[in-house]
């Protein structure tokens, strides 16, 4: 089955700096790669996603890149702000599995003012 | 985005009792419902998948007789933790999905068994 590895487990940056979180996946049939932000005591919130027919997607300060050959995808947050502090999860799924998501281990991002 | 309502947000129960968690999709029809469990400082682990009107499919290691899932309608699914024990204390999250979009997530339920 699919396995998703996420690094780093913790990341501390200064406000205004960029943050990059990386994930690798094992199943080459996976075709959907979302990123979630989870604040303490809350459910995950989708922040950006990418499908396997696209190499990059950007939404304001957030971007995701996908390298299908290497089977890895990354989240880039620019101009970080203290409110970006949260736990971020990557995930992967394949439509033949009915949308079941396999999550990475999570990255705790801390943005210091 | 879609509106998902999960209740209760937190619950404390005595060991040996049962707890029911509700998940409602308020503005779309959830043909599929995923239930996840998350222990502190850990990732989300899929417990089971259910399709409306069908029996749930449980992931390996998840006891189907302990975690009862009902998905009788397209807008409501419930997870009942039966004979709860302290090791069942966790954060439970529902994730409804319709046929056209990706899954959404509920706010989560913090279960503490004492």
PDB file of C-alpha atoms in Angstrom:
ATOM      1  CA  UNK A   1       0.000   0.000   0.000  1.00  0.00           C
ATOM      2  CA  UNK A   2       0.852   3.664  -0.119  1.00  0.00           C
ATOM      3  CA  UNK A   3       3.353   5.093   2.353  1.00  0.00           C
ATOM      4  CA  UNK A   4       3.984   8.809   2.809  1.00  0.00           C
ATOM      5  CA  UNK A   5       7.094  10.156   4.512  1.00  0.00           C
ATOM      6  CA  UNK A   6       7.224  13.786   5.657  1.00  0.00           C
ATOM      7  CA  UNK A   7      10.167  15.911   6.758  1.00  0.00           C
ATOM      8  CA  UNK A   8      11.058  17.738   8.879  1.00  0.00           C
ATOM      9  CA  UNK A   9       9.020  16.851  11.950  1.00  0.00           C
ATOM     10  CA  UNK A  10       9.584  20.314  13.401  1.00  0.00           C
ATOM     11  CA  UNK A  11      10.504  23.569  11.709  1.00  0.00           C
ATOM     12  CA  UNK A  12      11.189  26.921  13.296  1.00  0.00           C
ATOM     13  CA  UNK A  13      11.537  30.069  11.188  1.00  0.00           C
ATOM     14  CA  UNK A  14      11.614  33.800  11.735  1.00  0.00           C
ATOM     15  CA  UNK A  15       8.644  35.839  10.666  1.00  0.00           C
ATOM     16  CA  UNK A  16       9.036  36.835   7.036  1.00  0.00           C
ATOM     17  CA  UNK A  17      11.250  33.880   6.136  1.00  0.00           C
ATOM     18  CA  UNK A  18      10.191  31.017   3.906  1.00  0.00           C
ATOM     19  CA  UNK A  19       9.311  27.510   5.078  1.00  0.00           C
ATOM     20  CA  UNK A  20       9.586  24.329   3.043  1.00  0.00           C
ATOM     21  CA  UNK A  21       8.128  20.954   3.977  1.00  0.00           C
ATOM     22  CA  UNK A  22       8.824  17.869   1.898  1.00  0.00           C
ATOM     23  CA  UNK A  23       6.997  14.584   1.376  1.00  0.00           C
ATOM     24  CA  UNK A  24       7.729  11.429  -0.554  1.00  0.00           C
ATOM     25  CA  UNK A  25       5.265   8.758  -1.535  1.00  0.00           C
ATOM     26  CA  UNK A  26       5.684   5.160  -2.581  1.00  0.00           C
ATOM     27  CA  UNK A  27       2.744   4.340  -4.852  1.00  0.00           C
ATOM     28  CA  UNK A  28       3.295   5.661  -8.367  1.00  0.00           C
ATOM     29  CA  UNK A  29      -0.463   5.311  -8.974  1.00  0.00           C
ATOM     30  CA  UNK A  30      -1.257   8.064  -6.460  1.00  0.00           C
ATOM     31  CA  UNK A  31      -2.591  11.085  -8.273  1.00  0.00           C
ATOM     32  CA  UNK A  32      -3.858  13.546  -5.677  1.00  0.00           C
ATOM     33  CA  UNK A  33      -1.681  15.324  -3.127  1.00  0.00           C
ATOM     34  CA  UNK A  34      -3.317  17.692  -0.633  1.00  0.00           C
ATOM     35  CA  UNK A  35      -1.748  19.680   2.170  1.00  0.00           C
ATOM     36  CA  UNK A  36      -3.553  20.350   5.433  1.00  0.00           C
ATOM     37  CA  UNK A  37      -3.050  22.778   8.281  1.00  0.00           C
ATOM     38  CA  UNK A  38      -4.151  21.612  11.696  1.00  0.00           C
ATOM     39  CA  UNK A  39      -4.424  23.923  14.656  1.00  0.00           C
ATOM     40  CA  UNK A  40      -4.514  22.575  18.182  1.00  0.00           C
ATOM     41  CA  UNK A  41      -7.766  20.800  18.976  1.00  0.00           C
ATOM     42  CA  UNK A  42      -9.206  21.236  15.488  1.00  0.00           C
ATOM     43  CA  UNK A  43      -9.691  19.139  12.399  1.00  0.00           C
ATOM     44  CA  UNK A  44      -7.381  19.462   9.380  1.00  0.00           C
ATOM     45  CA  UNK A  45      -8.016  22.323   6.996  1.00  0.00           C
ATOM     46  CA  UNK A  46      -7.142  21.982   3.322  1.00  0.00           C
ATOM     47  CA  UNK A  47      -4.743  24.746   2.301  1.00  0.00           C
ATOM     48  CA  UNK A  48      -3.668  23.646  -1.165  1.00  0.00           C
ATOM     49  CA  UNK A  49      -3.679  20.544  -3.319  1.00  0.00           C
ATOM     50  CA  UNK A  50      -2.170  19.332  -6.565  1.00  0.00           C
ATOM     51  CA  UNK A  51      -2.971  16.583  -9.010  1.00  0.00           C
ATOM     52  CA  UNK A  52      -0.513  14.429 -10.856  1.00  0.00           C
ATOM     53  CA  UNK A  53      -1.027  16.173 -14.182  1.00  0.00           C
ATOM     54  CA  UNK A  54       0.367  19.436 -12.797  1.00  0.00           C
ATOM     55  CA  UNK A  55       3.895  20.222 -11.642  1.00  0.00           C
ATOM     56  CA  UNK A  56       3.269  23.328  -9.571  1.00  0.00           C
ATOM     57  CA  UNK A  57       0.398  25.251  -8.068  1.00  0.00           C
ATOM     58  CA  UNK A  58       0.402  28.537  -6.223  1.00  0.00           C
ATOM     59  CA  UNK A  59      -2.109  30.347  -4.052  1.00  0.00           C
ATOM     60  CA  UNK A  60      -0.840  33.665  -2.709  1.00  0.00           C
ATOM     61  CA  UNK A  61       1.930  32.837  -0.192  1.00  0.00           C
ATOM     62  CA  UNK A  62       1.521  29.094  -0.530  1.00  0.00           C
ATOM     63  CA  UNK A  63       2.812  26.889  -3.324  1.00  0.00           C
ATOM     64  CA  UNK A  64       3.109  23.171  -3.905  1.00  0.00           C
ATOM     65  CA  UNK A  65       5.464  21.428  -6.321  1.00  0.00           C
ATOM     66  CA  UNK A  66       5.230  17.850  -7.508  1.00  0.00           C
ATOM     67  CA  UNK A  67       7.937  15.668  -9.016  1.00  0.00           C
ATOM     68  CA  UNK A  68       6.232  12.515 -10.262  1.00  0.00           C
ATOM     69  CA  UNK A  69       9.443  10.874 -11.386  1.00  0.00           C
ATOM     70  CA  UNK A  70      11.028  11.185  -7.966  1.00  0.00           C
ATOM     71  CA  UNK A  71       7.680  10.699  -6.208  1.00  0.00           C
ATOM     72  CA  UNK A  72       7.995  13.699  -3.987  1.00  0.00           C
ATOM     73  CA  UNK A  73       6.074  16.888  -3.417  1.00  0.00           C
ATOM     74  CA  UNK A  74       6.777  19.967  -1.350  1.00  0.00           C
ATOM     75  CA  UNK A  75       4.928  22.788   0.378  1.00  0.00           C
ATOM     76  CA  UNK A  76       6.416  26.261   0.208  1.00  0.00           C
ATOM     77  CA  UNK A  77       5.209  29.078   2.430  1.00  0.00           C
ATOM     78  CA  UNK A  78       6.707  32.499   1.766  1.00  0.00           C
ATOM     79  CA  UNK A  79       6.655  35.584   3.979  1.00  0.00           C
ATOM     80  CA  UNK A  80       5.665  33.505   6.980  1.00  0.00           C
ATOM     81  CA  UNK A  81       3.537  35.053   9.698  1.00  0.00           C
ATOM     82  CA  UNK A  82       2.988  33.967  13.333  1.00  0.00           C
ATOM     83  CA  UNK A  83      -0.509  32.781  12.414  1.00  0.00           C
ATOM     84  CA  UNK A  84       1.074  30.243  10.077  1.00  0.00           C
ATOM     85  CA  UNK A  85       2.251  28.376  13.187  1.00  0.00           C
ATOM     86  CA  UNK A  86       0.467  25.012  13.207  1.00  0.00           C
ATOM     87  CA  UNK A  87       0.979  21.374  12.292  1.00  0.00           C
ATOM     88  CA  UNK A  88       1.034  20.697   8.561  1.00  0.00           C
ATOM     89  CA  UNK A  89       0.239  17.336   7.007  1.00  0.00           C
ATOM     90  CA  UNK A  90       0.784  16.119   3.496  1.00  0.00           C
ATOM     91  CA  UNK A  91      -1.301  13.281   2.087  1.00  0.00           C
ATOM     92  CA  UNK A  92      -1.645  11.162  -1.008  1.00  0.00           C
ATOM     93  CA  UNK A  93      -4.506   9.266  -2.569  1.00  0.00           C
ATOM     94  CA  UNK A  94      -5.477   7.396  -5.683  1.00  0.00           C
ATOM     95  CA  UNK A  95      -8.948   7.694  -7.149  1.00  0.00           C
ATOM     96  CA  UNK A  96      -9.239   3.928  -7.433  1.00  0.00           C
ATOM     97  CA  UNK A  97      -9.167   3.783  -3.661  1.00  0.00           C
ATOM     98  CA  UNK A  98     -12.262   5.900  -3.317  1.00  0.00           C
ATOM     99  CA  UNK A  99     -10.479   8.976  -2.069  1.00  0.00           C
ATOM    100  CA  UNK A 100      -8.820   7.330   0.912  1.00  0.00           C
ATOM    101  CA  UNK A 101      -6.000   9.580   2.112  1.00  0.00           C
ATOM    102  CA  UNK A 102      -2.679   8.378   3.462  1.00  0.00           C
ATOM    103  CA  UNK A 103      -1.099  11.034   5.645  1.00  0.00           C
ATOM    104  CA  UNK A 104       2.475  11.962   6.335  1.00  0.00           C
ATOM    105  CA  UNK A 105       3.696  12.193   9.906  1.00  0.00           C
ATOM    106  CA  UNK A 106       3.200  15.937  10.172  1.00  0.00           C
ATOM    107  CA  UNK A 107       5.435  18.983  10.573  1.00  0.00           C
ATOM    108  CA  UNK A 108       5.094  21.340  13.505  1.00  0.00           C
ATOM    109  CA  UNK A 109       5.849  24.802  12.129  1.00  0.00           C
ATOM    110  CA  UNK A 110       6.706  27.585  14.520  1.00  0.00           C
ATOM    111  CA  UNK A 111       6.988  31.122  13.189  1.00  0.00           C
ATOM    112  CA  UNK A 112       8.754  33.399  15.653  1.00  0.00           C
ATOM    113  CA  UNK A 113       7.909  37.095  15.591  1.00  0.00           C
TER     114      UNK A 113
ATOM    115  CA  UNK B   1     -15.908  25.113   1.259  1.00  0.00           C
ATOM    116  CA  UNK B   2     -18.318  22.452   2.428  1.00  0.00           C
ATOM    117  CA  UNK B   3     -19.846  22.608   5.883  1.00  0.00           C
ATOM    118  CA  UNK B   4     -19.196  19.631   8.142  1.00  0.00           C
ATOM    119  CA  UNK B   5     -20.580  19.491  11.661  1.00  0.00           C
ATOM    120  CA  UNK B   6     -19.101  17.035  14.145  1.00  0.00           C
ATOM    121  CA  UNK B   7     -20.454  16.650  17.679  1.00  0.00           C
ATOM    122  CA  UNK B   8     -19.567  16.605  20.420  1.00  0.00           C
ATOM    123  CA  UNK B   9     -16.296  18.521  20.250  1.00  0.00           C
ATOM    124  CA  UNK B  10     -15.185  16.874  23.459  1.00  0.00           C
ATOM    125  CA  UNK B  11     -16.533  14.190  25.760  1.00  0.00           C
ATOM    126  CA  UNK B  12     -15.445  12.544  28.994  1.00  0.00           C
ATOM    127  CA  UNK B  13     -16.869   9.141  29.827  1.00  0.00           C
ATOM    128  CA  UNK B  14     -16.342   6.423  32.374  1.00  0.00           C
ATOM    129  CA  UNK B  15     -14.553   3.239  31.463  1.00  0.00           C
ATOM    130  CA  UNK B  16     -16.993   0.605  30.225  1.00  0.00           C
ATOM    131  CA  UNK B  17     -19.558   3.015  28.841  1.00  0.00           C
ATOM    132  CA  UNK B  18     -20.304   3.816  25.209  1.00  0.00           C
ATOM    133  CA  UNK B  19     -19.956   7.114  23.402  1.00  0.00           C
ATOM    134  CA  UNK B  20     -21.570   8.200  20.140  1.00  0.00           C
ATOM    135  CA  UNK B  21     -20.012  10.789  17.845  1.00  0.00           C
ATOM    136  CA  UNK B  22     -22.086  12.396  15.096  1.00  0.00           C
ATOM    137  CA  UNK B  23     -20.904  13.799  11.802  1.00  0.00           C
ATOM    138  CA  UNK B  24     -23.179  15.764   9.517  1.00  0.00           C
ATOM    139  CA  UNK B  25     -22.514  17.129   6.053  1.00  0.00           C
ATOM    140  CA  UNK B  26     -24.731  20.199   5.953  1.00  0.00           C
ATOM    141  CA  UNK B  27     -24.564  21.271   2.322  1.00  0.00           C
ATOM    142  CA  UNK B  28     -23.590  18.214   0.335  1.00  0.00           C
ATOM    143  CA  UNK B  29     -24.362  14.530   0.155  1.00  0.00           C
ATOM    144  CA  UNK B  30     -21.692  12.368   1.709  1.00  0.00           C
ATOM    145  CA  UNK B  31     -21.680   9.195  -0.309  1.00  0.00           C
ATOM    146  CA  UNK B  32     -18.519   8.133   1.525  1.00  0.00           C
ATOM    147  CA  UNK B  33     -17.470   8.728   5.111  1.00  0.00           C
ATOM    148  CA  UNK B  34     -13.984   8.241   6.485  1.00  0.00           C
ATOM    149  CA  UNK B  35     -13.302   8.064  10.214  1.00  0.00           C
ATOM    150  CA  UNK B  36      -9.832   8.862  11.491  1.00  0.00           C
ATOM    151  CA  UNK B  37      -8.189   8.614  14.896  1.00  0.00           C
ATOM    152  CA  UNK B  38      -5.331  10.822  15.976  1.00  0.00           C
ATOM    153  CA  UNK B  39      -3.220  10.331  19.100  1.00  0.00           C
ATOM    154  CA  UNK B  40      -1.309  13.292  20.560  1.00  0.00           C
ATOM    155  CA  UNK B  41       1.609  14.455  18.434  1.00  0.00           C
ATOM    156  CA  UNK B  42       0.795  11.849  15.798  1.00  0.00           C
ATOM    157  CA  UNK B  43      -0.716  11.763  12.353  1.00  0.00           C
ATOM    158  CA  UNK B  44      -4.241  10.852  11.314  1.00  0.00           C
ATOM    159  CA  UNK B  45      -4.816   7.132  11.022  1.00  0.00           C
ATOM    160  CA  UNK B  46      -7.750   5.862   9.011  1.00  0.00           C
ATOM    161  CA  UNK B  47     -10.029   3.644  11.055  1.00  0.00           C
ATOM    162  CA  UNK B  48     -12.782   2.798   8.604  1.00  0.00           C
ATOM    163  CA  UNK B  49     -14.543   3.752   5.403  1.00  0.00           C
ATOM    164  CA  UNK B  50     -18.282   3.591   4.910  1.00  0.00           C
ATOM    165  CA  UNK B  51     -20.541   4.148   1.961  1.00  0.00           C
ATOM    166  CA  UNK B  52     -24.120   5.238   2.470  1.00  0.00           C
ATOM    167  CA  UNK B  53     -26.331   2.268   3.119  1.00  0.00           C
ATOM    168  CA  UNK B  54     -23.462  -0.225   3.270  1.00  0.00           C
ATOM    169  CA  UNK B  55     -21.425  -1.792   6.020  1.00  0.00           C
ATOM    170  CA  UNK B  56     -18.203  -0.073   6.903  1.00  0.00           C
ATOM    171  CA  UNK B  57     -14.821  -1.397   5.853  1.00  0.00           C
ATOM    172  CA  UNK B  58     -12.353  -1.360   8.716  1.00  0.00           C
ATOM    173  CA  UNK B  59      -8.605  -0.938   8.498  1.00  0.00           C
ATOM    174  CA  UNK B  60      -6.370  -3.673   9.787  1.00  0.00           C
ATOM    175  CA  UNK B  61      -6.160  -3.677  13.550  1.00  0.00           C
ATOM    176  CA  UNK B  62      -9.390  -1.736  14.120  1.00  0.00           C
ATOM    177  CA  UNK B  63     -12.048  -3.738  15.968  1.00  0.00           C
ATOM    178  CA  UNK B  64     -15.340  -3.480  14.126  1.00  0.00           C
ATOM    179  CA  UNK B  65     -17.318  -4.599  17.165  1.00  0.00           C
ATOM    180  CA  UNK B  66     -15.784  -1.875  19.280  1.00  0.00           C
ATOM    181  CA  UNK B  67     -16.088   0.991  16.812  1.00  0.00           C
ATOM    182  CA  UNK B  68     -19.584   0.841  15.372  1.00  0.00           C
ATOM    183  CA  UNK B  69     -20.176   2.970  12.319  1.00  0.00           C
ATOM    184  CA  UNK B  70     -23.592   3.843  10.976  1.00  0.00           C
ATOM    185  CA  UNK B  71     -23.975   5.656   7.670  1.00  0.00           C
ATOM    186  CA  UNK B  72     -27.682   5.369   7.124  1.00  0.00           C
ATOM    187  CA  UNK B  73     -28.150   8.646   5.269  1.00  0.00           C
ATOM    188  CA  UNK B  74     -26.208  10.903   2.923  1.00  0.00           C
ATOM    189  CA  UNK B  75     -25.944  13.635   5.545  1.00  0.00           C
ATOM    190  CA  UNK B  76     -25.326  11.772   8.784  1.00  0.00           C
ATOM    191  CA  UNK B  77     -22.839   9.210  10.001  1.00  0.00           C
ATOM    192  CA  UNK B  78     -22.146   8.119  13.547  1.00  0.00           C
ATOM    193  CA  UNK B  79     -19.231   6.443  15.273  1.00  0.00           C
ATOM    194  CA  UNK B  80     -19.985   4.660  18.526  1.00  0.00           C
ATOM    195  CA  UNK B  81     -17.114   3.648  20.768  1.00  0.00           C
ATOM    196  CA  UNK B  82     -18.467   0.727  22.769  1.00  0.00           C
ATOM    197  CA  UNK B  83     -17.210  -0.321  26.186  1.00  0.00           C
ATOM    198  CA  UNK B  84     -14.664   2.462  26.102  1.00  0.00           C
ATOM    199  CA  UNK B  85     -11.357   2.071  27.916  1.00  0.00           C
ATOM    200  CA  UNK B  86      -8.639   4.613  28.694  1.00  0.00           C
ATOM    201  CA  UNK B  87      -6.599   3.450  25.697  1.00  0.00           C
ATOM    202  CA  UNK B  88      -9.489   4.581  23.454  1.00  0.00           C
ATOM    203  CA  UNK B  89      -8.866   8.154  24.547  1.00  0.00           C
ATOM    204  CA  UNK B  90      -7.992  10.003  21.366  1.00  0.00           C
ATOM    205  CA  UNK B  91      -9.060  12.647  18.861  1.00  0.00           C
ATOM    206  CA  UNK B  92     -11.616  11.264  16.406  1.00  0.00           C
ATOM    207  CA  UNK B  93     -12.208  13.038  13.099  1.00  0.00           C
ATOM    208  CA  UNK B  94     -14.837  12.378  10.470  1.00  0.00           C
ATOM    209  CA  UNK B  95     -14.255  13.081   6.805  1.00  0.00           C
ATOM    210  CA  UNK B  96     -17.244  13.051   4.480  1.00  0.00           C
ATOM    211  CA  UNK B  97     -16.871  12.968   0.732  1.00  0.00           C
ATOM    212  CA  UNK B  98     -19.272  13.198  -2.150  1.00  0.00           C
ATOM    213  CA  UNK B  99     -18.841  11.751  -5.611  1.00  0.00           C
ATOM    214  CA  UNK B 100     -17.436  14.897  -7.170  1.00  0.00           C
ATOM    215  CA  UNK B 101     -14.988  16.482  -4.772  1.00  0.00           C
ATOM    216  CA  UNK B 102     -12.260  15.546  -2.406  1.00  0.00           C
ATOM    217  CA  UNK B 103     -12.927  14.821   1.251  1.00  0.00           C
ATOM    218  CA  UNK B 104     -13.659  17.451   3.878  1.00  0.00           C
ATOM    219  CA  UNK B 105     -13.006  17.175   7.599  1.00  0.00           C
ATOM    220  CA  UNK B 106     -15.023  17.678  10.732  1.00  0.00           C
ATOM    221  CA  UNK B 107     -13.789  19.674  13.698  1.00  0.00           C
ATOM    222  CA  UNK B 108     -12.880  16.536  15.613  1.00  0.00           C
ATOM    223  CA  UNK B 109     -14.006  15.028  18.917  1.00  0.00           C
ATOM    224  CA  UNK B 110     -11.669  14.756  21.877  1.00  0.00           C
ATOM    225  CA  UNK B 111     -12.604  11.584  23.781  1.00  0.00           C
ATOM    226  CA  UNK B 112     -11.253  11.073  27.280  1.00  0.00           C
ATOM    227  CA  UNK B 113     -12.068   7.815  29.057  1.00  0.00           C
ATOM    228  CA  UNK B 114     -11.546   7.852  32.811  1.00  0.00           C
TER     229      UNK B 114
END
